[in-house]
Coordinates of C-alpha atoms in Angstrom, one line a residue:
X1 CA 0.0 0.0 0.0
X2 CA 1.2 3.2 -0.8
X3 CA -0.6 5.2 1.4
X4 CA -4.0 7.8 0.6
X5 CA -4.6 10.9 -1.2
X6 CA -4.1 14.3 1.6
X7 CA -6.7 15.7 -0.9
X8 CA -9.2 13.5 -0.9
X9 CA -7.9 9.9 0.7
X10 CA -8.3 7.6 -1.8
X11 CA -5.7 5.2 -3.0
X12 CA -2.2 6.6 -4.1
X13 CA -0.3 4.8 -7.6
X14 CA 3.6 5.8 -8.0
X15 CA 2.3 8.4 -5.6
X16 CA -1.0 9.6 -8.2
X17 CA -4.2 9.4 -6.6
X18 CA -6.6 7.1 -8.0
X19 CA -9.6 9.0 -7.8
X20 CA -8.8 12.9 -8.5
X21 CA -5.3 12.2 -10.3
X22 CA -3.6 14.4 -7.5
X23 CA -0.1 14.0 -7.6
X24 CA 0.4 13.5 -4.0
X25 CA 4.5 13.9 -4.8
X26 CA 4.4 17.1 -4.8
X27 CA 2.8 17.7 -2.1
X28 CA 4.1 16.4 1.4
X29 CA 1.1 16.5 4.1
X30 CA 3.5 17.4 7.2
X31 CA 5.0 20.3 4.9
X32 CA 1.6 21.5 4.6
X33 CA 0.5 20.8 7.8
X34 CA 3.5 23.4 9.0
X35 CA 2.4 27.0 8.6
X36 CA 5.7 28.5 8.9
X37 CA 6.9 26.9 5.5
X38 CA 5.5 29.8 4.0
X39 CA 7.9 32.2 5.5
X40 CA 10.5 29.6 4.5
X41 CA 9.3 30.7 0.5
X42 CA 9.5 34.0 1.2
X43 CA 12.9 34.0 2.8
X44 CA 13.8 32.1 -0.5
X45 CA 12.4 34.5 -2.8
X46 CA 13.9 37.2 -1.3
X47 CA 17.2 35.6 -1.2
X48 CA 19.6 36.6 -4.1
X49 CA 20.9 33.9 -6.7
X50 CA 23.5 34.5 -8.8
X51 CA 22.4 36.1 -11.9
X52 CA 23.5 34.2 -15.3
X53 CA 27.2 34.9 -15.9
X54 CA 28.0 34.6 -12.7
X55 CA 29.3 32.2 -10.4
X56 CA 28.9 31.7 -6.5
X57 CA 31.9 31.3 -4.0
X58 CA 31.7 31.0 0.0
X59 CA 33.4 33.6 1.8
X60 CA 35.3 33.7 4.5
X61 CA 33.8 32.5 8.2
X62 CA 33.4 35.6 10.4
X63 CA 36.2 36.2 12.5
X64 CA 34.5 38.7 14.4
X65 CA 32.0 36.3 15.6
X66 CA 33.9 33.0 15.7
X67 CA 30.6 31.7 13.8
X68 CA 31.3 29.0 11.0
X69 CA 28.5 30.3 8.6
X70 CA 29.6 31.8 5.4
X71 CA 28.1 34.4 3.0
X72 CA 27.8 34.1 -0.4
X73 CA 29.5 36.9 -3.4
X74 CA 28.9 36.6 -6.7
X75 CA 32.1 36.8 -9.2
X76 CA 31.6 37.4 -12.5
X77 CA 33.4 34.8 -15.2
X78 CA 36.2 35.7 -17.4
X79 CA 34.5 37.4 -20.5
X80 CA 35.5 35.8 -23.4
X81 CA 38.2 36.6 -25.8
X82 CA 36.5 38.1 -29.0
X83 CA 33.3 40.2 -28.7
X84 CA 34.0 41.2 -25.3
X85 CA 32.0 44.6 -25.6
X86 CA 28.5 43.0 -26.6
X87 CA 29.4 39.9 -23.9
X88 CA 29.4 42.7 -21.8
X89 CA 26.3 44.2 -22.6
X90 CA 24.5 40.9 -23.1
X91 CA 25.4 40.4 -19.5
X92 CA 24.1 44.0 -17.7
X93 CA 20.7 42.7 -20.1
X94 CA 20.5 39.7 -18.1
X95 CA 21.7 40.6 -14.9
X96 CA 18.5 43.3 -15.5
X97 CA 16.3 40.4 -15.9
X98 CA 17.3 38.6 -13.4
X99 CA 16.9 41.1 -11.0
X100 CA 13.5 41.4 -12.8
X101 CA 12.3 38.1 -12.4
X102 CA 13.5 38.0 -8.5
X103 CA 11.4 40.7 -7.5
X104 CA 8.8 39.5 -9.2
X105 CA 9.3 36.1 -7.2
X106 CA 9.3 38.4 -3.9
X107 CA 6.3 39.8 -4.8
X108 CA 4.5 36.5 -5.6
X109 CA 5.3 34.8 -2.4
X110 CA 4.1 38.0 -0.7
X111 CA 0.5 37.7 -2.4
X112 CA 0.5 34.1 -1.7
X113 CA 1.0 35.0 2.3
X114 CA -1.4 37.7 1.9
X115 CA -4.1 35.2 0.2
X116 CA -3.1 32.4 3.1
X117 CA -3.9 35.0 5.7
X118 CA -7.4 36.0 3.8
X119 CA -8.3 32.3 3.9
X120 CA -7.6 31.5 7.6
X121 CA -9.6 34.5 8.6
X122 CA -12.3 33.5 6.3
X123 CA -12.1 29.8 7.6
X124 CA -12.4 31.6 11.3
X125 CA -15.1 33.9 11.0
X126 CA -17.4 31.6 8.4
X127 CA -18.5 29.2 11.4
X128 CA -19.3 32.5 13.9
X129 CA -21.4 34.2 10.6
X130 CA -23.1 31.0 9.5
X131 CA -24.4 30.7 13.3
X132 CA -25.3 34.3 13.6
X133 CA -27.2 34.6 10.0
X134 CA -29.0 31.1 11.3
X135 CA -30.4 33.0 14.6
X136 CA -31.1 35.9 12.6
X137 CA -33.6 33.6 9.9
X138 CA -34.8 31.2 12.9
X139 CA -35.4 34.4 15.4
X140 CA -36.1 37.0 12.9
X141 CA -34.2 39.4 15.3
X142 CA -30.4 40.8 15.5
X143 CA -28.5 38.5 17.7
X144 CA -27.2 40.8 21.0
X145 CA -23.6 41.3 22.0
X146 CA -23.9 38.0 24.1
X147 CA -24.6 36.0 21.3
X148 CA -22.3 37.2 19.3
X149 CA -19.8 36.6 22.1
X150 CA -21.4 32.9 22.7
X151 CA -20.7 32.2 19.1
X152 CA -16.9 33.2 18.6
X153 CA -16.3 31.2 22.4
X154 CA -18.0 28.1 20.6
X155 CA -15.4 28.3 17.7
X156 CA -12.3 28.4 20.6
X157 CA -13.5 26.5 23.2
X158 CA -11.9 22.6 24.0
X159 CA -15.4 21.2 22.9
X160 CA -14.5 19.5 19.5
X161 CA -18.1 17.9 19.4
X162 CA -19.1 20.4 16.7
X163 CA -16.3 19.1 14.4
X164 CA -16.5 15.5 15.0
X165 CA -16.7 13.3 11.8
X166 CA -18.3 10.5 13.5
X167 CA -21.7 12.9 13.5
X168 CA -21.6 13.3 9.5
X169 CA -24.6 11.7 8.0
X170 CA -24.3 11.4 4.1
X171 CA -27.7 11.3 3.9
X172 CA -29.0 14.7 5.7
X173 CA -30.1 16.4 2.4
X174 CA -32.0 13.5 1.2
X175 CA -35.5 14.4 0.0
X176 CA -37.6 10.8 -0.1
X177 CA -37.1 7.7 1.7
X178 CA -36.8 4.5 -0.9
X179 CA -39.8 1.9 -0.4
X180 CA -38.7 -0.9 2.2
X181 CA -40.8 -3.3 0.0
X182 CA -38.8 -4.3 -3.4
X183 CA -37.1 -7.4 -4.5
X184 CA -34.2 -9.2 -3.7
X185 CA -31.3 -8.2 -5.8
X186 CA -27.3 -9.1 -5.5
X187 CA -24.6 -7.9 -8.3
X188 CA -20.5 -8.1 -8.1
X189 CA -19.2 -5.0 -9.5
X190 CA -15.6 -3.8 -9.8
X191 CA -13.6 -1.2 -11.4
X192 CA -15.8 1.5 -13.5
X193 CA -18.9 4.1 -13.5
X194 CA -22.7 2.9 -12.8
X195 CA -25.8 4.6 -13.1
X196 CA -28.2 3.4 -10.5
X197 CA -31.6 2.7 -11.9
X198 CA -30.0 1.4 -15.1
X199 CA -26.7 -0.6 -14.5
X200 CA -28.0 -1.4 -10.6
X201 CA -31.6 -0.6 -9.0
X202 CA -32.4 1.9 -6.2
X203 CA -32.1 0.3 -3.0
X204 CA -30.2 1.0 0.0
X205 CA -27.2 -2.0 0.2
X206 CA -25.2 -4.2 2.1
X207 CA -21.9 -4.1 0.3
X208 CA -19.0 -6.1 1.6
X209 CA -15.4 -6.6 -0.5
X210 CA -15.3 -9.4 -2.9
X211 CA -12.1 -9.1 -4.2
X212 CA -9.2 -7.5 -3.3
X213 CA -9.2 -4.1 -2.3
X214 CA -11.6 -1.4 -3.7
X215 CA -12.9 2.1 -3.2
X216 CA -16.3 3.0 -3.6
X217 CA -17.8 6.9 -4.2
X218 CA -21.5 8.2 -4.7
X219 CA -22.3 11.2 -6.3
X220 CA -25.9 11.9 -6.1
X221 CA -26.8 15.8 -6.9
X222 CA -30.6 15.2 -6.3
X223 CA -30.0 14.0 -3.0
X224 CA -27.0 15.8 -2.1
X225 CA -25.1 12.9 -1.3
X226 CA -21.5 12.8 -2.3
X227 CA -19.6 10.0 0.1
X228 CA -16.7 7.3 -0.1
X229 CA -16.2 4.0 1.4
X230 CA -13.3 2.2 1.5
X231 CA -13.3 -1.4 1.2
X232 CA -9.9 -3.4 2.4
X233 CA -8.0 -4.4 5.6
X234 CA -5.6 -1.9 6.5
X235 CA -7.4 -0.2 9.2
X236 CA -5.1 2.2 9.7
X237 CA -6.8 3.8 6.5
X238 CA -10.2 3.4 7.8
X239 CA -10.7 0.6 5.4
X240 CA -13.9 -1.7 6.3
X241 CA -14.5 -5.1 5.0
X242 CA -18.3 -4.5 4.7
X243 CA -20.8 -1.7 5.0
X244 CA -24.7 -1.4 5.7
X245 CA -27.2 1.1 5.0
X246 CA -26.1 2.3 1.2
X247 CA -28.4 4.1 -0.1
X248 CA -28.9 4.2 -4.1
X249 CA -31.2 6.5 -5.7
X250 CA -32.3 6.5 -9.0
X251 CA -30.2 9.2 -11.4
X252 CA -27.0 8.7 -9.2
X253 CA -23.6 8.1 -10.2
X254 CA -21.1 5.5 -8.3
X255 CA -17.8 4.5 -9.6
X256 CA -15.1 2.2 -8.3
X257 CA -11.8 2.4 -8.0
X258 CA -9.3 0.2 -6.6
X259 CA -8.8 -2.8 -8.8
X260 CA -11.0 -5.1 -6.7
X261 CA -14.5 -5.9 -6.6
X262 CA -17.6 -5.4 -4.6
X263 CA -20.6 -7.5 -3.8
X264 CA -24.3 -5.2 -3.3
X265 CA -26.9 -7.2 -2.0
X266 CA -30.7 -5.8 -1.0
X267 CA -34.0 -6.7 -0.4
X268 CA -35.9 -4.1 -1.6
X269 CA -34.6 -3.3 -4.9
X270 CA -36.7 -0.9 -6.9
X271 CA -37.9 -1.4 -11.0
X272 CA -35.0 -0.4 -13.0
X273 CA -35.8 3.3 -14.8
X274 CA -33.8 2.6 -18.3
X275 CA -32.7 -0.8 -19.8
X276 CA -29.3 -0.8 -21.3
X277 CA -29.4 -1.0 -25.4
X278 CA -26.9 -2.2 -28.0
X279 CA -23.6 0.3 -27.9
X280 CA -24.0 2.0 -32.3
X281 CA -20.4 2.0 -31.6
X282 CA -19.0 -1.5 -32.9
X283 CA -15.0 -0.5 -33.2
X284 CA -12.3 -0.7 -30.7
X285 CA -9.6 2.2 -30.7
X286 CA -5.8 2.4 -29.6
X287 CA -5.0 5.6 -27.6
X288 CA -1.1 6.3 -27.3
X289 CA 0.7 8.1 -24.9
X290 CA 0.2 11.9 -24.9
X291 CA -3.2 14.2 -25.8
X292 CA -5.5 14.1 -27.9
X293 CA -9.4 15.4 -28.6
X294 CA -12.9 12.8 -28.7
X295 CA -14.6 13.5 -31.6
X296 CA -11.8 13.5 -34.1
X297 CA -10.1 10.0 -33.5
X298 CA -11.7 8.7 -31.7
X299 CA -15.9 9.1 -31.6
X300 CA -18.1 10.6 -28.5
X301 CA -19.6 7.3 -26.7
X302 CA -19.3 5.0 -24.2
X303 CA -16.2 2.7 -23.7
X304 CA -14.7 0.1 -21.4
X305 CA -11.0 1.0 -21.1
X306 CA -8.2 -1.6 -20.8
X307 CA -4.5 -1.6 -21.1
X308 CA -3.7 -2.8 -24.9
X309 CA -0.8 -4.9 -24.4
X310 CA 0.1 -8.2 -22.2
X311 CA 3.8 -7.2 -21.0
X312 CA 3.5 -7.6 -17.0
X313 CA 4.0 -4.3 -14.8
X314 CA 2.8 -1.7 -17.0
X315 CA 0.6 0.7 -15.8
X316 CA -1.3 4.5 -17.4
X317 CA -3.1 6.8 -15.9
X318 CA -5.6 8.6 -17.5
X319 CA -6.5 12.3 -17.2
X320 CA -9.9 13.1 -18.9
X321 CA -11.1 16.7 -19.3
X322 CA -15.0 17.2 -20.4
X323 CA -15.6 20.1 -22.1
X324 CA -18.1 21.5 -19.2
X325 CA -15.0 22.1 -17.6
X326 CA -14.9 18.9 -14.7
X327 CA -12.2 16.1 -15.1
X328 CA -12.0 12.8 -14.3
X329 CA -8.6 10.6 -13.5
X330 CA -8.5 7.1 -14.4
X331 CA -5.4 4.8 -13.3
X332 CA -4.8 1.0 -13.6
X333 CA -1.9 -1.5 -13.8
X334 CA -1.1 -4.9 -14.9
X335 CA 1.1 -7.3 -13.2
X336 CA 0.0 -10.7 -14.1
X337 CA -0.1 -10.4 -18.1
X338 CA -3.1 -10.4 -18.9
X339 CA -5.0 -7.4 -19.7
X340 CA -8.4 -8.0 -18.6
X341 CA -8.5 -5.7 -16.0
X342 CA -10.7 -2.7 -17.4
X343 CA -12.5 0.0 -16.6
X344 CA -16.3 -0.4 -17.3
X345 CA -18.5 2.3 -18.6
X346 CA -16.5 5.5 -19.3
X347 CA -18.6 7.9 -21.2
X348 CA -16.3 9.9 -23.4
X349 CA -18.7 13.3 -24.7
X350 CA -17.1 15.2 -27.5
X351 CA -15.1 17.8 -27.2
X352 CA -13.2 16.1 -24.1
X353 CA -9.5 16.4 -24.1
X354 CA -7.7 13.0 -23.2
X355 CA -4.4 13.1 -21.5
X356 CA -2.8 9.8 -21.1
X357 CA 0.3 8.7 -19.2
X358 CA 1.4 5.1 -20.3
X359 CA -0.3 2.6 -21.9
X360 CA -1.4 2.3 -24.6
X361 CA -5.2 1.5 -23.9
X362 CA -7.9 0.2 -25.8
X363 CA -11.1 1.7 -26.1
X364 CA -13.8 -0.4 -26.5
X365 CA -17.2 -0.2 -26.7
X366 CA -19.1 -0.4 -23.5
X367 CA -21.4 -3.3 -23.1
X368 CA -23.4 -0.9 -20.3
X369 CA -24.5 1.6 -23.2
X370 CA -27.4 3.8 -22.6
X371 CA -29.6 6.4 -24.4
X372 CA -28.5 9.7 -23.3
X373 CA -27.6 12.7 -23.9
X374 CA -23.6 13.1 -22.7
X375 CA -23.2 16.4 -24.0
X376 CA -23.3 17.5 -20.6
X377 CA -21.7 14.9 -18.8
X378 CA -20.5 14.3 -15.7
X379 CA -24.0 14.5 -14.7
X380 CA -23.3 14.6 -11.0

């Protein structure tokens, strides 16, 4: 295991993230955990480099002091033999620059503590607002200098009930209960995208792992209900082995991640909404490493997506940008040699910018075709 995702948790690849494609190298969670780094970046940016032409030397320790640090001086190299006068002049131009681009760099790191400083006040005062505008529209009065008092103690005080995760309940926005009469209804699903009330009936699930490890995430606009579950046995990473009361409703969106697969079982699943129809698309396409557009190569649709050649312990990630503007990041490896390990259901709109990192993949069409319209797609 290569540990989770500081954005969003899920499962990290060569240190990618699975699920939003962050690359979690770049990014070390006790550096940003450590607020004083950014005085660090200033210090840096504020620090003078030698300018191009010129070369860096220690000087000598302080002998005043006794202290063993040393200073840096620039030196300037030996200008070369012929042209001498526009080597000259070619360097005050880029000494200029340099000096240019350096205060520019102070400057930046200065608006980036300056937008740092905005946030964590905005992060403070957000809780004491929300709480006073919700006493204003529950009261209909102007809360009094006590409650405005009551409200920024609340935020400081050793009480951490008000931010305890175990209290989140995915489904507080819900706006219908699904029928506890249905049928009985069990499917194994593993890596790809699934639209309940076509590829799996509303119900609310018991889904335990089947295979594997696996990640599971709901996205439900409807119903407001955007929530993860991840399925293995490193506990350490709050990974479960099983999980009850998953609810499914109709028009939502859950995909799985992982490379394992999951086992739903209910008994009340609800009549599907759409039947899945024969995919028009009846080629297969080959997508090599680098960018390239959907709807020139390759056509808008629907496509299972699986590596395109058998050599063990190759690997591509995926980055897919729709052209309302959300992305998606796919990832998956091979280490047995056998390419059967795919990703189910991908709907690819036109217009959407494919990015991909490895490979090659094969596109093929998607058994779990709908009618739709996936101009507009990611839906939720």
């Amino acid at each position: 295991m290569a540990g989770r995702c500081s954005l969003c948790g899920s499962r990290l690849n060569n240190g990618k993230c699975e699920f939003c494609g962050l690359d979690n190298r770049m990014y070390d969670r006790n550096y940003l955990k450590d607020p004083y780094h950014l005085a660090e970046i200033a210090r840096e940016a504020d620090t003078p480099k030698a300018p191009p032409g010129q070369t860096q030397r220690p000087a000598a320790a302080s002998a005043r002091s006794g202290s063993s640090a040393q200073k840096t001086v620039f030196t300037a190299k030996p200008p070369a033999r012929k042209g001498a006068d526009f080597s000259s002049r070619r360097q005050k131009q880029d000494v200029s620059s340099w000096q240019k681009r350096q205060n520019s760099g102070a400057s930046r790191s200065r608006a980036v503590i300056v937008i740092v400083i905005l946030v964590i006040l905005i992060c403070i005062a957000g809780p004491v607002l929300f709480q006073i505008g919700k006493s204003v529209i529950e009261t209909g009065t102007v809360p009094d200098t006590d409650s405005w008092q009551s409200a920024v103690d609340s935020l400081f005080s050793d009480d951490d009930s008000s931010l305890d995760l175990n209290d989140y309940d995915a489904y507080d926005y819900v706006t219908r209960e699904i029928p506890e009469d249905g049928t009985d209804y069990e499917v194994t699903l593993s890596d790809g995208f699934y639209q309940v009330g076509i590829h799996i009936p509303e119900g609310v699930y018991h889904v335990e792992l089947a295979e594997e490890s696996a990640d599971l995430h709901i996205a439900d606009t409807e119903n407001i209900i955007y929530d993860s579950v991840w399925f293995g046995d490193e506990t350490e990473y709050d990974e479960v082995t099983e999980a009850d009361d998953i609810r499914l409703y109709n028009g939502a969106e859950i995909s799985i991640t992982g490379g394992g697969s999951l086992l739903f079982t209910t008994d009340n699943a609800q009549p599907f909404t759409q039947e899945t129809a024969a995919n028009p698309l009846t080629e297969s396409f080959i997508l090599e490493e680098g960018s390239s557009t959907a709807g020139e190569y390759i056509p808008e649709g629907m496509y299972d997506i699986l590596l395109a050649e058998t050599d063990e312990y190759i690997s591509f990630g995926l980055e897919i940008s729709y052209p309302n503007e959300l992305s998606e990041y796919l990832w998956a490896s091979n280490s047995s040699g056998e390419p059967e390990e795919r990703i189910r259901n991908v709907i690819i709109p036109a217009g959407t910018e494919l990015t991909l990192d490895g490979g090659p993949v094969k596109l093929e069409p998607s058994e779990g075709y709908f009618e739709a319209d996936l101009s507009d797609y990611p839906w939720n």
